[in-house]
mmCIF file of C-alpha atoms in Angstrom:
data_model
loop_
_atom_site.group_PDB
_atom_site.id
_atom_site.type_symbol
_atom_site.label_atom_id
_atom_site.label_comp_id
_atom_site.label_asym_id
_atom_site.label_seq_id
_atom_site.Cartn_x
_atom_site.Cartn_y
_atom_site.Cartn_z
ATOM 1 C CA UNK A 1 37.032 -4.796 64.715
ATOM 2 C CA UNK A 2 38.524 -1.983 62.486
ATOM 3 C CA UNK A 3 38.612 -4.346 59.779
ATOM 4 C CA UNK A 4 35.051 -5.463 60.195
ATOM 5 C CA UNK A 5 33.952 -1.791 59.936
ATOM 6 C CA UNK A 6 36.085 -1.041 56.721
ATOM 7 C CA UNK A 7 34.414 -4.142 55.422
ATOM 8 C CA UNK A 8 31.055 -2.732 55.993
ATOM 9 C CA UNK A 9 31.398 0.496 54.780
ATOM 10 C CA UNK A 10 33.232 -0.361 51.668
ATOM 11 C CA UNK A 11 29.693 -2.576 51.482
ATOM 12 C CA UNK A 12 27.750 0.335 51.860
ATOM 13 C CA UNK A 13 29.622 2.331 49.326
ATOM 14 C CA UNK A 14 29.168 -0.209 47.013
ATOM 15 C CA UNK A 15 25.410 -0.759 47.414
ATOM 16 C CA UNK A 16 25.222 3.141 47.133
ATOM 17 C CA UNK A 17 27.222 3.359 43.988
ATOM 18 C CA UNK A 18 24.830 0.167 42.553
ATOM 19 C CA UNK A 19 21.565 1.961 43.379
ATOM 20 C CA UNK A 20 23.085 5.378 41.916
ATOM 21 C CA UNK A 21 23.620 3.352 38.538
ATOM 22 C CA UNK A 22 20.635 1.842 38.465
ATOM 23 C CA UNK A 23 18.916 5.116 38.584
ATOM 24 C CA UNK A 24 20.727 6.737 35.714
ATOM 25 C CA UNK A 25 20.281 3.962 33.592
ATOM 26 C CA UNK A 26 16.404 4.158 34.299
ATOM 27 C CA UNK A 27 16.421 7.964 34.168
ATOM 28 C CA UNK A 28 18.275 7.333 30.297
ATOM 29 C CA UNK A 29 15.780 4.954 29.111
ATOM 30 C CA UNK A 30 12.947 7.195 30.117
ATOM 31 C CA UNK A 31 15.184 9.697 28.014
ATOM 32 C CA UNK A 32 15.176 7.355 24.972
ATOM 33 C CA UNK A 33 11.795 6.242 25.491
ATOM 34 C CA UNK A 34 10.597 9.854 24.362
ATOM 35 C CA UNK A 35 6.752 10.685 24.759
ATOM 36 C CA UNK A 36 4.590 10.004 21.686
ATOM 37 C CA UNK A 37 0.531 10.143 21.276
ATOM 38 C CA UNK A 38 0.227 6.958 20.297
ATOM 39 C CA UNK A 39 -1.798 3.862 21.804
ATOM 40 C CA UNK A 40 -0.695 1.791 24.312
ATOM 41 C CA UNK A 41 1.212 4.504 25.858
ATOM 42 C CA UNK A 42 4.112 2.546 26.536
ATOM 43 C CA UNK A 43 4.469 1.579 23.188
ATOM 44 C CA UNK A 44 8.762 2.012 23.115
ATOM 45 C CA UNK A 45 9.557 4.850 20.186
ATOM 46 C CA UNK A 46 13.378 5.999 20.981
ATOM 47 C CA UNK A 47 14.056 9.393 19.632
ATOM 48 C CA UNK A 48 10.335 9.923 18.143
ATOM 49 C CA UNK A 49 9.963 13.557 16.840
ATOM 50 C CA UNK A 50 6.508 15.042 17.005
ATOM 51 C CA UNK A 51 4.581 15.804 13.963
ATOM 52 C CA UNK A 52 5.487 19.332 12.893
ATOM 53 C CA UNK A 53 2.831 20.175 9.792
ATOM 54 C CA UNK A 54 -0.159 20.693 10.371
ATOM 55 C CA UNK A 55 -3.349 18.635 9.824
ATOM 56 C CA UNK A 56 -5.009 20.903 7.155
ATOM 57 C CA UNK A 57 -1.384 20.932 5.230
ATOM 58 C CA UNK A 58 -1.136 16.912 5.645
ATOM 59 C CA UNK A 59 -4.621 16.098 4.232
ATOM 60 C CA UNK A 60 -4.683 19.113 1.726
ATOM 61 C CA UNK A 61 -1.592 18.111 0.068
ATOM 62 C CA UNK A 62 -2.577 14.665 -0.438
ATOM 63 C CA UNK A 63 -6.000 15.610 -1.552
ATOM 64 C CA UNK A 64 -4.373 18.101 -4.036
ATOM 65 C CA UNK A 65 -1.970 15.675 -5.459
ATOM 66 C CA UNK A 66 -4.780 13.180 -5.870
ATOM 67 C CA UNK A 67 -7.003 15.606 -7.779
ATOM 68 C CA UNK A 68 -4.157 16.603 -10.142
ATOM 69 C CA UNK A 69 -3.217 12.826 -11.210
ATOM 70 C CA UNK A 70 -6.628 12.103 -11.790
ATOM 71 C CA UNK A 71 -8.398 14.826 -13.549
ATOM 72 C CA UNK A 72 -5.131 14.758 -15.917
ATOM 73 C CA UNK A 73 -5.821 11.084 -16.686
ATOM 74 C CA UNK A 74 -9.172 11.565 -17.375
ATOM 75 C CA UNK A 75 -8.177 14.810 -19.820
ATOM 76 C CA UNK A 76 -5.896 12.879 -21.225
ATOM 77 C CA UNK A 77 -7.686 9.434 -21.771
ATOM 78 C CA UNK A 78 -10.754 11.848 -23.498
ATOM 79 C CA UNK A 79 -8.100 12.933 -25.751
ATOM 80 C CA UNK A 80 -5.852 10.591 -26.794
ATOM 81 C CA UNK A 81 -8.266 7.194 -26.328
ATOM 82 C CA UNK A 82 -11.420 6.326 -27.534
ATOM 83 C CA UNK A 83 -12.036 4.856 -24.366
ATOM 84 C CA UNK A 84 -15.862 4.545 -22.651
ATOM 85 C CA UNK A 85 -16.326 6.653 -19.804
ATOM 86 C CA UNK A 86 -16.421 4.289 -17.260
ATOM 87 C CA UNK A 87 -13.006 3.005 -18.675
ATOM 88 C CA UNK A 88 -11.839 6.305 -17.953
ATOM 89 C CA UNK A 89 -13.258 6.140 -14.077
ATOM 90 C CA UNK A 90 -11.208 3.073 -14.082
ATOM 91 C CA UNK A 91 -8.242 4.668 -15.374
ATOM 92 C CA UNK A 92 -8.666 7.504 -12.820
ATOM 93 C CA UNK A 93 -9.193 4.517 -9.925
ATOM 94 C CA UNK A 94 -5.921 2.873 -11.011
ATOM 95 C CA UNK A 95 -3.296 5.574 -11.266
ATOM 96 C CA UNK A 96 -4.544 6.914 -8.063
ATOM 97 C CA UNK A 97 -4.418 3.658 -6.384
ATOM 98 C CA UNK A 98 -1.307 2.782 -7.756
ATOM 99 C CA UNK A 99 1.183 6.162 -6.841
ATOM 100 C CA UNK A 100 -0.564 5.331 -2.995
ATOM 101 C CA UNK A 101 0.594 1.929 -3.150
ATOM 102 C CA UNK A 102 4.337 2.874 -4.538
ATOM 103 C CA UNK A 103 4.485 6.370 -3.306
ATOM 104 C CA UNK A 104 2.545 6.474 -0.118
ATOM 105 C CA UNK A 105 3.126 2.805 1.279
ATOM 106 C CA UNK A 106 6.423 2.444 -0.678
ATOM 107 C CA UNK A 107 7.766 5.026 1.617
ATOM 108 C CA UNK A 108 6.182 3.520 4.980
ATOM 109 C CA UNK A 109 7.830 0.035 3.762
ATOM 110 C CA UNK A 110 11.591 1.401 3.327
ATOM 111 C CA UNK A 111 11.284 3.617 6.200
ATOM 112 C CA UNK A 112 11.554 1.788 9.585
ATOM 113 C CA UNK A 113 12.221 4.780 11.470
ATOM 114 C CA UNK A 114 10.149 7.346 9.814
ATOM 115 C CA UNK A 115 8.653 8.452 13.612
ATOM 116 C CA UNK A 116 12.596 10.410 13.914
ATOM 117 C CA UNK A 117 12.589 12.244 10.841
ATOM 118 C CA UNK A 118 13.764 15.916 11.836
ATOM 119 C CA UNK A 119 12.934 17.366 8.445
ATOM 120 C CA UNK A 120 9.253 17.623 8.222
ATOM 121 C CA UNK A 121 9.007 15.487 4.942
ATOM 122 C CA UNK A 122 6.135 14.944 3.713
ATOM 123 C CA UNK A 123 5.444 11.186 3.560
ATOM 124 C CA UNK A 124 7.013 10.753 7.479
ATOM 125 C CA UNK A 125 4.339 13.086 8.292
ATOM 126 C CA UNK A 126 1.478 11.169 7.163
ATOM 127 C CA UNK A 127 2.736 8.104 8.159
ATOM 128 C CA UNK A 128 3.398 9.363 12.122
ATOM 129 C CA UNK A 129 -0.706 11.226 11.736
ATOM 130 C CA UNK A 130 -1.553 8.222 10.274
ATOM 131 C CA UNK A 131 -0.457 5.782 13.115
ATOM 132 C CA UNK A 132 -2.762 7.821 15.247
ATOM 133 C CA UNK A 133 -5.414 5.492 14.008
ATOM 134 C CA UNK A 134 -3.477 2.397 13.520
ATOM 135 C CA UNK A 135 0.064 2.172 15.960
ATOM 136 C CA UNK A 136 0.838 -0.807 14.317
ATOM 137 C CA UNK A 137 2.796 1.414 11.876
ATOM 138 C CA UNK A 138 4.645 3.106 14.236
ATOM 139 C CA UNK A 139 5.359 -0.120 15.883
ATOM 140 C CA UNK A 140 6.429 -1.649 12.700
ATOM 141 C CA UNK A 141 4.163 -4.746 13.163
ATOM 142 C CA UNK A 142 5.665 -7.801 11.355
ATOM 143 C CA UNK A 143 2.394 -8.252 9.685
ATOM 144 C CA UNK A 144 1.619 -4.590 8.571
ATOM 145 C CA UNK A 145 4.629 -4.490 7.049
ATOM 146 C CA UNK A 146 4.495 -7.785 5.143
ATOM 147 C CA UNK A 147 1.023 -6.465 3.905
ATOM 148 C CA UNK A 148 2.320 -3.130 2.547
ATOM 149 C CA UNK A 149 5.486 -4.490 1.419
ATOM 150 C CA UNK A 150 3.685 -6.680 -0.934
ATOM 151 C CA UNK A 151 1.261 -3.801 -1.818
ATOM 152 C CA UNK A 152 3.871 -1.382 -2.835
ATOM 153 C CA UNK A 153 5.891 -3.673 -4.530
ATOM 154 C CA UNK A 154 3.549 -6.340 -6.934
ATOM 155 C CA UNK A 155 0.232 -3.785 -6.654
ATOM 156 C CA UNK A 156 1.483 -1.025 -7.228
ATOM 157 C CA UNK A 157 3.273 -1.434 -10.354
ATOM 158 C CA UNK A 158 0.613 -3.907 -11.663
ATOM 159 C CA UNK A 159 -1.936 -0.707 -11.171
ATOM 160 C CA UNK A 160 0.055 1.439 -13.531
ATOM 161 C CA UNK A 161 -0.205 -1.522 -15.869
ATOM 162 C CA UNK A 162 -4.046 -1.658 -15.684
ATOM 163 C CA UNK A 163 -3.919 1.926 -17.101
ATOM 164 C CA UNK A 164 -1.805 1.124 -19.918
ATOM 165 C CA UNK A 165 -4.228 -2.177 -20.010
ATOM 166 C CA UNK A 166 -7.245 -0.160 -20.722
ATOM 167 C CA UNK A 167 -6.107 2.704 -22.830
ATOM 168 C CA UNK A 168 -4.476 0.328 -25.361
ATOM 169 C CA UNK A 169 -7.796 -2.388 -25.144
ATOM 170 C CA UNK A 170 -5.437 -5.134 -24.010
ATOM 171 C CA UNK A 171 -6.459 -8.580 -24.166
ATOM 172 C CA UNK A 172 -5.667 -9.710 -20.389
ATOM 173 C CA UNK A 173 -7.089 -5.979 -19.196
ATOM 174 C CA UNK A 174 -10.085 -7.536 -17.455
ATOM 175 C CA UNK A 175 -7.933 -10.537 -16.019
ATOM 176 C CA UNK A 176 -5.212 -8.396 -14.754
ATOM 177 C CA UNK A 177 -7.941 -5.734 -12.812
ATOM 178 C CA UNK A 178 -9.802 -8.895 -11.716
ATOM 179 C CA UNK A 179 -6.309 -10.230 -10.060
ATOM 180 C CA UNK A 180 -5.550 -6.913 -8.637
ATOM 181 C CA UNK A 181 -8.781 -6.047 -7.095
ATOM 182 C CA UNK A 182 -8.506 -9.744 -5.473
ATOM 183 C CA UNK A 183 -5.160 -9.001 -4.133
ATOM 184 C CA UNK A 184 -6.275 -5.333 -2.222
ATOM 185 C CA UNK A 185 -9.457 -6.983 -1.332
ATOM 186 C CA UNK A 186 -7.569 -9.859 0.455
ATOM 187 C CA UNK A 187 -5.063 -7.582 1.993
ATOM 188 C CA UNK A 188 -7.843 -4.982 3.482
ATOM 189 C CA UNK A 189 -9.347 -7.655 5.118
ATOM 190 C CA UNK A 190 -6.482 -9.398 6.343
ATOM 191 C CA UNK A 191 -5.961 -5.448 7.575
ATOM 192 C CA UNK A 192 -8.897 -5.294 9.519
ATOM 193 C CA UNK A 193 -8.912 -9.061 10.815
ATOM 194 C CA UNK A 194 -5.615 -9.038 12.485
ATOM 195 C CA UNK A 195 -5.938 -5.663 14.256
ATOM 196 C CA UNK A 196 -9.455 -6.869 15.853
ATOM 197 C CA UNK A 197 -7.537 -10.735 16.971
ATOM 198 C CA UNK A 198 -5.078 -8.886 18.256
ATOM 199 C CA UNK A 199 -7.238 -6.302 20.498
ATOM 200 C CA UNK A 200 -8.705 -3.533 18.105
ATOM 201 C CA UNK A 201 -6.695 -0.856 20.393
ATOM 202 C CA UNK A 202 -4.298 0.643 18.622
ATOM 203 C CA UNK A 203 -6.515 4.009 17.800
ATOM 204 C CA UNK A 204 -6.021 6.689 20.346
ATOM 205 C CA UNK A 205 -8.972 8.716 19.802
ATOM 206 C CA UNK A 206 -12.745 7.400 17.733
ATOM 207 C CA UNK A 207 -11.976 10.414 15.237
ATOM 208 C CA UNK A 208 -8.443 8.828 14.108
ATOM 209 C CA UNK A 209 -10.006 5.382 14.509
ATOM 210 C CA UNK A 210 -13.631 5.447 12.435
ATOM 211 C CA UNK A 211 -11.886 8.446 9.437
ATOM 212 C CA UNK A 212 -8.434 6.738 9.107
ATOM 213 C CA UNK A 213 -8.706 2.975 10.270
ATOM 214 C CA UNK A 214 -12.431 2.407 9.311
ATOM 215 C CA UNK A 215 -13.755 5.156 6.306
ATOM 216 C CA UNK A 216 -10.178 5.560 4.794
ATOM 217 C CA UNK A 217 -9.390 1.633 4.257
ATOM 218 C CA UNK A 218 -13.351 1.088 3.473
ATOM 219 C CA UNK A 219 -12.657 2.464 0.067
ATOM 220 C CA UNK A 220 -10.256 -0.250 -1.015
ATOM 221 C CA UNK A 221 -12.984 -3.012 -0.417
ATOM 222 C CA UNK A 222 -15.931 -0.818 -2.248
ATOM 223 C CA UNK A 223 -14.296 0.003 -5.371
ATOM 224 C CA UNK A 224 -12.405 -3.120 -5.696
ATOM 225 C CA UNK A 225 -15.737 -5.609 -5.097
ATOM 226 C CA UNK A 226 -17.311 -3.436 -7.517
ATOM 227 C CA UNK A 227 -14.471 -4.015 -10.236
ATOM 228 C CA UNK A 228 -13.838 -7.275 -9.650
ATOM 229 C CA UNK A 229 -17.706 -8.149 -10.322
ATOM 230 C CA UNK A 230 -17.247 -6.095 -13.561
ATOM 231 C CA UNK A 231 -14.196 -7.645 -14.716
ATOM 232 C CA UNK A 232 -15.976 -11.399 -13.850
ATOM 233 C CA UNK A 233 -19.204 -10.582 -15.915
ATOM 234 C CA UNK A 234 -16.849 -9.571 -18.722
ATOM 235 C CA UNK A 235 -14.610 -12.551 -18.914
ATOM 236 C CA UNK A 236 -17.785 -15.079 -18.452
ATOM 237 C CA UNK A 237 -19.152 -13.233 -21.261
ATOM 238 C CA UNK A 238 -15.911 -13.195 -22.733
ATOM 239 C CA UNK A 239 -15.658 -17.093 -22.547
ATOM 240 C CA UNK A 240 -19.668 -17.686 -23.338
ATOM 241 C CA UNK A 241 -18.948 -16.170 -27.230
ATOM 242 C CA UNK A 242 -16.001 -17.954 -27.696
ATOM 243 C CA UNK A 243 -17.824 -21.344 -26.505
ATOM 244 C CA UNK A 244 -20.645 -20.595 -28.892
ATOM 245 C CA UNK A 245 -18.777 -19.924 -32.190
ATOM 246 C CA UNK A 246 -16.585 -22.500 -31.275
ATOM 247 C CA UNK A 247 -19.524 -24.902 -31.589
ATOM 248 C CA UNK A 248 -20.709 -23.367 -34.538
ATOM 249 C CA UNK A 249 -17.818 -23.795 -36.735
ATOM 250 C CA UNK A 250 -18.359 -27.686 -38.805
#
Protein backbone atom coordinates (compact mmCIF):
# COMPACT_ATOMS: atom_id res chain seq x y z
CA UNK A 1 0.00 0.00 0.00
CA UNK A 2 2.89 2.40 1.01
CA UNK A 3 4.31 1.85 -2.25
CA UNK A 4 1.13 2.55 -4.12
CA UNK A 5 0.90 5.93 -2.31
CA UNK A 6 4.63 6.94 -3.04
CA UNK A 7 3.72 6.05 -6.57
CA UNK A 8 0.93 8.46 -6.61
CA UNK A 9 2.35 11.25 -5.13
CA UNK A 10 5.58 11.16 -6.97
CA UNK A 11 2.65 11.32 -9.94
CA UNK A 12 1.27 14.24 -8.55
CA UNK A 13 4.54 15.99 -8.13
CA UNK A 14 5.27 15.39 -11.47
CA UNK A 15 2.02 16.62 -13.05
CA UNK A 16 2.55 19.74 -10.75
CA UNK A 17 6.06 20.39 -11.83
CA UNK A 18 4.66 19.83 -15.80
CA UNK A 19 1.84 22.36 -15.38
CA UNK A 20 4.35 24.84 -13.47
CA UNK A 21 6.58 24.64 -16.76
CA UNK A 22 4.10 25.00 -18.98
CA UNK A 23 3.10 28.21 -17.43
CA UNK A 24 6.48 29.86 -17.50
CA UNK A 25 7.07 29.00 -20.86
CA UNK A 26 3.64 30.69 -21.81
CA UNK A 27 4.22 33.57 -19.39
CA UNK A 28 7.95 33.99 -21.55
CA UNK A 29 6.43 33.98 -24.87
CA UNK A 30 3.89 36.55 -23.87
CA UNK A 31 7.24 38.30 -22.69
CA UNK A 32 8.79 37.97 -26.19
CA UNK A 33 5.69 38.54 -27.92
CA UNK A 34 5.91 42.33 -26.75
CA UNK A 35 2.77 44.62 -27.47
CA UNK A 36 2.87 46.58 -30.74
CA UNK A 37 -0.03 48.84 -32.52
CA UNK A 38 -0.07 47.07 -35.36
CA UNK A 39 -2.97 45.05 -37.22
CA UNK A 40 -3.91 41.82 -36.54
CA UNK A 41 -3.02 42.20 -33.01
CA UNK A 42 -1.42 39.03 -32.71
CA UNK A 43 0.78 39.68 -35.36
CA UNK A 44 4.24 37.96 -33.42
CA UNK A 45 7.01 41.04 -33.13
CA UNK A 46 9.66 39.68 -30.35
CA UNK A 47 11.44 42.50 -28.72
CA UNK A 48 9.52 45.38 -30.80
CA UNK A 49 10.49 48.86 -29.40
CA UNK A 50 7.88 51.56 -29.68
CA UNK A 51 8.33 54.46 -31.90
CA UNK A 52 10.15 57.14 -29.91
CA UNK A 53 10.08 60.49 -32.40
CA UNK A 54 7.46 62.05 -32.87
CA UNK A 55 5.04 62.32 -35.83
CA UNK A 56 5.66 66.04 -36.71
CA UNK A 57 9.67 65.20 -36.49
CA UNK A 58 9.10 61.90 -38.77
CA UNK A 59 7.14 63.63 -41.59
CA UNK A 60 9.01 67.06 -41.24
CA UNK A 61 12.31 65.59 -41.75
CA UNK A 62 11.40 63.74 -44.72
CA UNK A 63 9.53 66.61 -46.17
CA UNK A 64 12.64 68.82 -45.49
CA UNK A 65 15.08 66.51 -47.04
CA UNK A 66 12.81 66.21 -50.06
CA UNK A 67 12.56 69.97 -50.57
CA UNK A 68 16.35 70.43 -50.31
CA UNK A 69 17.25 67.66 -53.10
CA UNK A 70 14.85 69.04 -55.30
CA UNK A 71 14.90 72.73 -55.34
CA UNK A 72 18.89 72.19 -55.61
CA UNK A 73 18.35 70.15 -58.79
CA UNK A 74 16.21 72.45 -60.24
CA UNK A 75 18.90 75.51 -59.29
CA UNK A 76 21.29 73.62 -60.56
CA UNK A 77 19.79 72.18 -63.88
CA UNK A 78 18.76 76.26 -64.62
CA UNK A 79 22.35 76.82 -64.30
CA UNK A 80 24.44 74.47 -65.62
CA UNK A 81 21.84 72.90 -68.51
CA UNK A 82 20.00 74.34 -71.10
CA UNK A 83 17.39 72.08 -70.27
CA UNK A 84 13.32 72.91 -70.89
CA UNK A 85 11.48 73.38 -67.86
CA UNK A 86 9.55 70.50 -67.81
CA UNK A 87 12.92 68.54 -68.22
CA UNK A 88 13.81 70.10 -65.12
CA UNK A 89 10.31 68.87 -63.30
CA UNK A 90 11.52 65.60 -64.51
CA UNK A 91 14.83 65.95 -63.12
CA UNK A 92 13.30 67.08 -59.78
CA UNK A 93 10.74 63.78 -60.09
CA UNK A 94 13.75 61.48 -60.58
CA UNK A 95 16.30 62.33 -57.93
CA UNK A 96 13.54 62.45 -55.49
CA UNK A 97 12.19 59.19 -56.50
CA UNK A 98 15.35 57.67 -56.72
CA UNK A 99 17.17 58.56 -52.93
CA UNK A 100 13.34 57.01 -51.70
CA UNK A 101 13.91 53.99 -53.57
CA UNK A 102 17.80 53.52 -52.37
CA UNK A 103 17.61 55.48 -49.22
CA UNK A 104 14.16 55.02 -47.87
CA UNK A 105 13.29 51.37 -49.15
CA UNK A 106 17.01 50.41 -49.35
CA UNK A 107 16.99 50.62 -45.65
CA UNK A 108 13.50 48.71 -45.10
CA UNK A 109 15.09 45.89 -47.52
CA UNK A 110 18.46 45.28 -45.42
CA UNK A 111 16.75 45.75 -42.24
CA UNK A 112 14.66 42.70 -41.16
CA UNK A 113 14.41 43.73 -37.72
CA UNK A 114 14.13 47.40 -37.91
CA UNK A 115 10.79 47.19 -35.34
CA UNK A 116 13.93 46.60 -32.30
CA UNK A 117 16.04 49.39 -33.07
CA UNK A 118 16.82 51.09 -29.56
CA UNK A 119 18.43 54.13 -31.11
CA UNK A 120 15.73 56.21 -32.54
CA UNK A 121 17.26 56.26 -36.15
CA UNK A 122 15.70 57.81 -38.43
CA UNK A 123 14.78 55.42 -41.27
CA UNK A 124 13.55 52.53 -38.42
CA UNK A 125 11.26 55.18 -37.42
CA UNK A 126 9.47 55.66 -40.53
CA UNK A 127 9.46 52.32 -41.41
CA UNK A 128 7.71 51.10 -37.78
CA UNK A 129 4.98 54.65 -38.42
CA UNK A 130 4.83 53.50 -41.67
CA UNK A 131 3.63 49.85 -41.01
CA UNK A 132 0.79 51.49 -39.22
CA UNK A 133 -0.82 51.62 -42.59
CA UNK A 134 0.59 48.60 -44.17
CA UNK A 135 1.84 45.60 -41.35
CA UNK A 136 3.07 43.77 -44.06
CA UNK A 137 6.37 45.60 -43.39
CA UNK A 138 6.59 44.87 -40.03
CA UNK A 139 5.73 41.37 -40.81
CA UNK A 140 8.31 41.18 -43.44
CA UNK A 141 5.86 39.76 -46.07
CA UNK A 142 7.75 37.60 -48.64
CA UNK A 143 6.16 39.62 -51.30
CA UNK A 144 6.70 43.23 -49.92
CA UNK A 145 10.00 42.55 -49.64
CA UNK A 146 10.64 41.05 -53.09
CA UNK A 147 8.85 44.28 -54.39
CA UNK A 148 11.12 46.76 -52.56
CA UNK A 149 14.11 44.74 -52.92
CA UNK A 150 13.86 45.07 -56.58
CA UNK A 151 12.88 48.79 -56.22
CA UNK A 152 15.85 49.80 -54.25
CA UNK A 153 18.17 47.90 -56.05
CA UNK A 154 17.47 48.16 -60.27
CA UNK A 155 15.03 51.54 -59.72
CA UNK A 156 16.72 53.25 -57.78
CA UNK A 157 19.97 53.52 -59.35
CA UNK A 158 18.38 53.58 -62.87
CA UNK A 159 16.50 56.96 -61.46
CA UNK A 160 19.77 58.68 -60.78
CA UNK A 161 20.62 57.69 -64.33
CA UNK A 162 17.49 59.36 -65.82
CA UNK A 163 18.91 62.62 -64.32
CA UNK A 164 22.18 62.30 -65.82
CA UNK A 165 19.92 61.06 -69.01
CA UNK A 166 18.26 64.35 -69.33
CA UNK A 167 20.81 66.90 -68.36
CA UNK A 168 23.32 65.52 -70.90
CA UNK A 169 20.25 65.00 -73.85
CA UNK A 170 21.05 61.30 -74.00
CA UNK A 171 19.90 59.30 -76.76
CA UNK A 172 18.07 56.34 -74.77
CA UNK A 173 16.70 59.24 -72.11
CA UNK A 174 13.10 58.73 -73.20
CA UNK A 175 13.52 54.80 -73.40
CA UNK A 176 15.14 54.49 -70.10
CA UNK A 177 12.17 56.89 -68.19
CA UNK A 178 9.64 54.93 -70.29
CA UNK A 179 11.18 51.49 -68.73
CA UNK A 180 11.33 52.93 -65.33
CA UNK A 181 7.98 54.42 -65.05
CA UNK A 182 6.72 50.79 -66.33
CA UNK A 183 8.61 49.10 -63.66
CA UNK A 184 7.04 51.49 -60.46
CA UNK A 185 3.80 51.39 -62.23
CA UNK A 186 3.82 47.51 -62.23
CA UNK A 187 5.13 47.28 -58.75
CA UNK A 188 2.38 49.87 -57.19
CA UNK A 189 -0.14 47.86 -58.49
CA UNK A 190 1.12 44.61 -57.71
CA UNK A 191 1.28 46.72 -54.12
CA UNK A 192 -2.18 47.36 -53.93
CA UNK A 193 -3.46 43.97 -55.58
CA UNK A 194 -1.91 41.62 -53.19
CA UNK A 195 -2.81 43.46 -49.96
CA UNK A 196 -6.69 43.53 -51.12
CA UNK A 197 -6.37 39.21 -52.18
CA UNK A 198 -5.00 38.80 -49.17
CA UNK A 199 -7.72 40.73 -46.89
CA UNK A 200 -7.05 44.61 -47.18
CA UNK A 201 -6.54 44.57 -43.16
CA UNK A 202 -3.39 45.34 -42.37
CA UNK A 203 -4.19 49.29 -41.56
CA UNK A 204 -5.02 49.87 -37.97
CA UNK A 205 -6.73 53.06 -38.16
CA UNK A 206 -8.58 54.86 -41.84
CA UNK A 207 -6.06 57.88 -41.16
CA UNK A 208 -2.82 55.51 -41.53
CA UNK A 209 -4.73 53.52 -44.15
CA UNK A 210 -6.28 56.29 -46.88
CA UNK A 211 -2.70 59.05 -46.14
CA UNK A 212 -0.02 56.27 -46.11
CA UNK A 213 -1.43 53.07 -47.94
CA UNK A 214 -3.82 54.89 -50.40
CA UNK A 215 -2.67 58.96 -51.05
CA UNK A 216 1.10 58.23 -50.35
CA UNK A 217 1.54 55.18 -52.96
CA UNK A 218 -1.14 57.05 -55.38
CA UNK A 219 1.66 59.31 -56.39
CA UNK A 220 3.85 56.63 -57.92
CA UNK A 221 1.00 55.62 -60.43
CA UNK A 222 0.10 59.53 -61.33
CA UNK A 223 3.39 60.79 -62.15
CA UNK A 224 4.67 57.70 -63.66
CA UNK A 225 1.38 57.19 -66.23
CA UNK A 226 1.91 60.68 -66.98
CA UNK A 227 5.71 60.14 -67.98
CA UNK A 228 5.43 57.14 -69.50
CA UNK A 229 2.71 58.67 -72.03
CA UNK A 230 5.31 61.47 -72.58
CA UNK A 231 8.20 59.38 -73.14
CA UNK A 232 5.80 57.05 -75.75
CA UNK A 233 4.65 60.17 -77.81
CA UNK A 234 8.33 61.08 -78.02
CA UNK A 235 9.82 57.87 -79.22
CA UNK A 236 6.73 57.31 -81.84
CA UNK A 237 7.62 60.65 -82.97
CA UNK A 238 11.05 59.78 -82.61
CA UNK A 239 10.64 56.68 -84.95
CA UNK A 240 7.91 58.54 -87.43
CA UNK A 241 11.05 61.12 -88.65
CA UNK A 242 13.41 58.59 -88.96
CA UNK A 243 10.82 56.40 -91.14
CA UNK A 244 10.18 59.42 -93.29
CA UNK A 245 13.74 60.54 -94.23
CA UNK A 246 14.56 57.14 -94.47
CA UNK A 247 12.15 56.93 -97.41
CA UNK A 248 13.22 60.00 -98.77
CA UNK A 249 16.77 59.30 -99.32
CA UNK A 250 17.11 57.63 -103.42
Amino acid sequence: MRSQDEARSERTVLVKLETRGKRKSSMAGESEAAPHPYVPTDLKLPEYIPISLPFSTILGVYLFSSLFVTLLVWTLSGRLTKNTKIERLLMCWWIFTGLTHMVLEGYFVFSPEFYKDKTSFYLAEVWKEYSKGDSRYAARESGIVSIEGLTSVLEGPACILAVYAIATEKSYSYILQFAISLGQLYGTFVYYITALLDGDNFSSDPFYYYSYFVVANSFWILIPSLIAMRCWKKICKAMSIESHTKTKIP
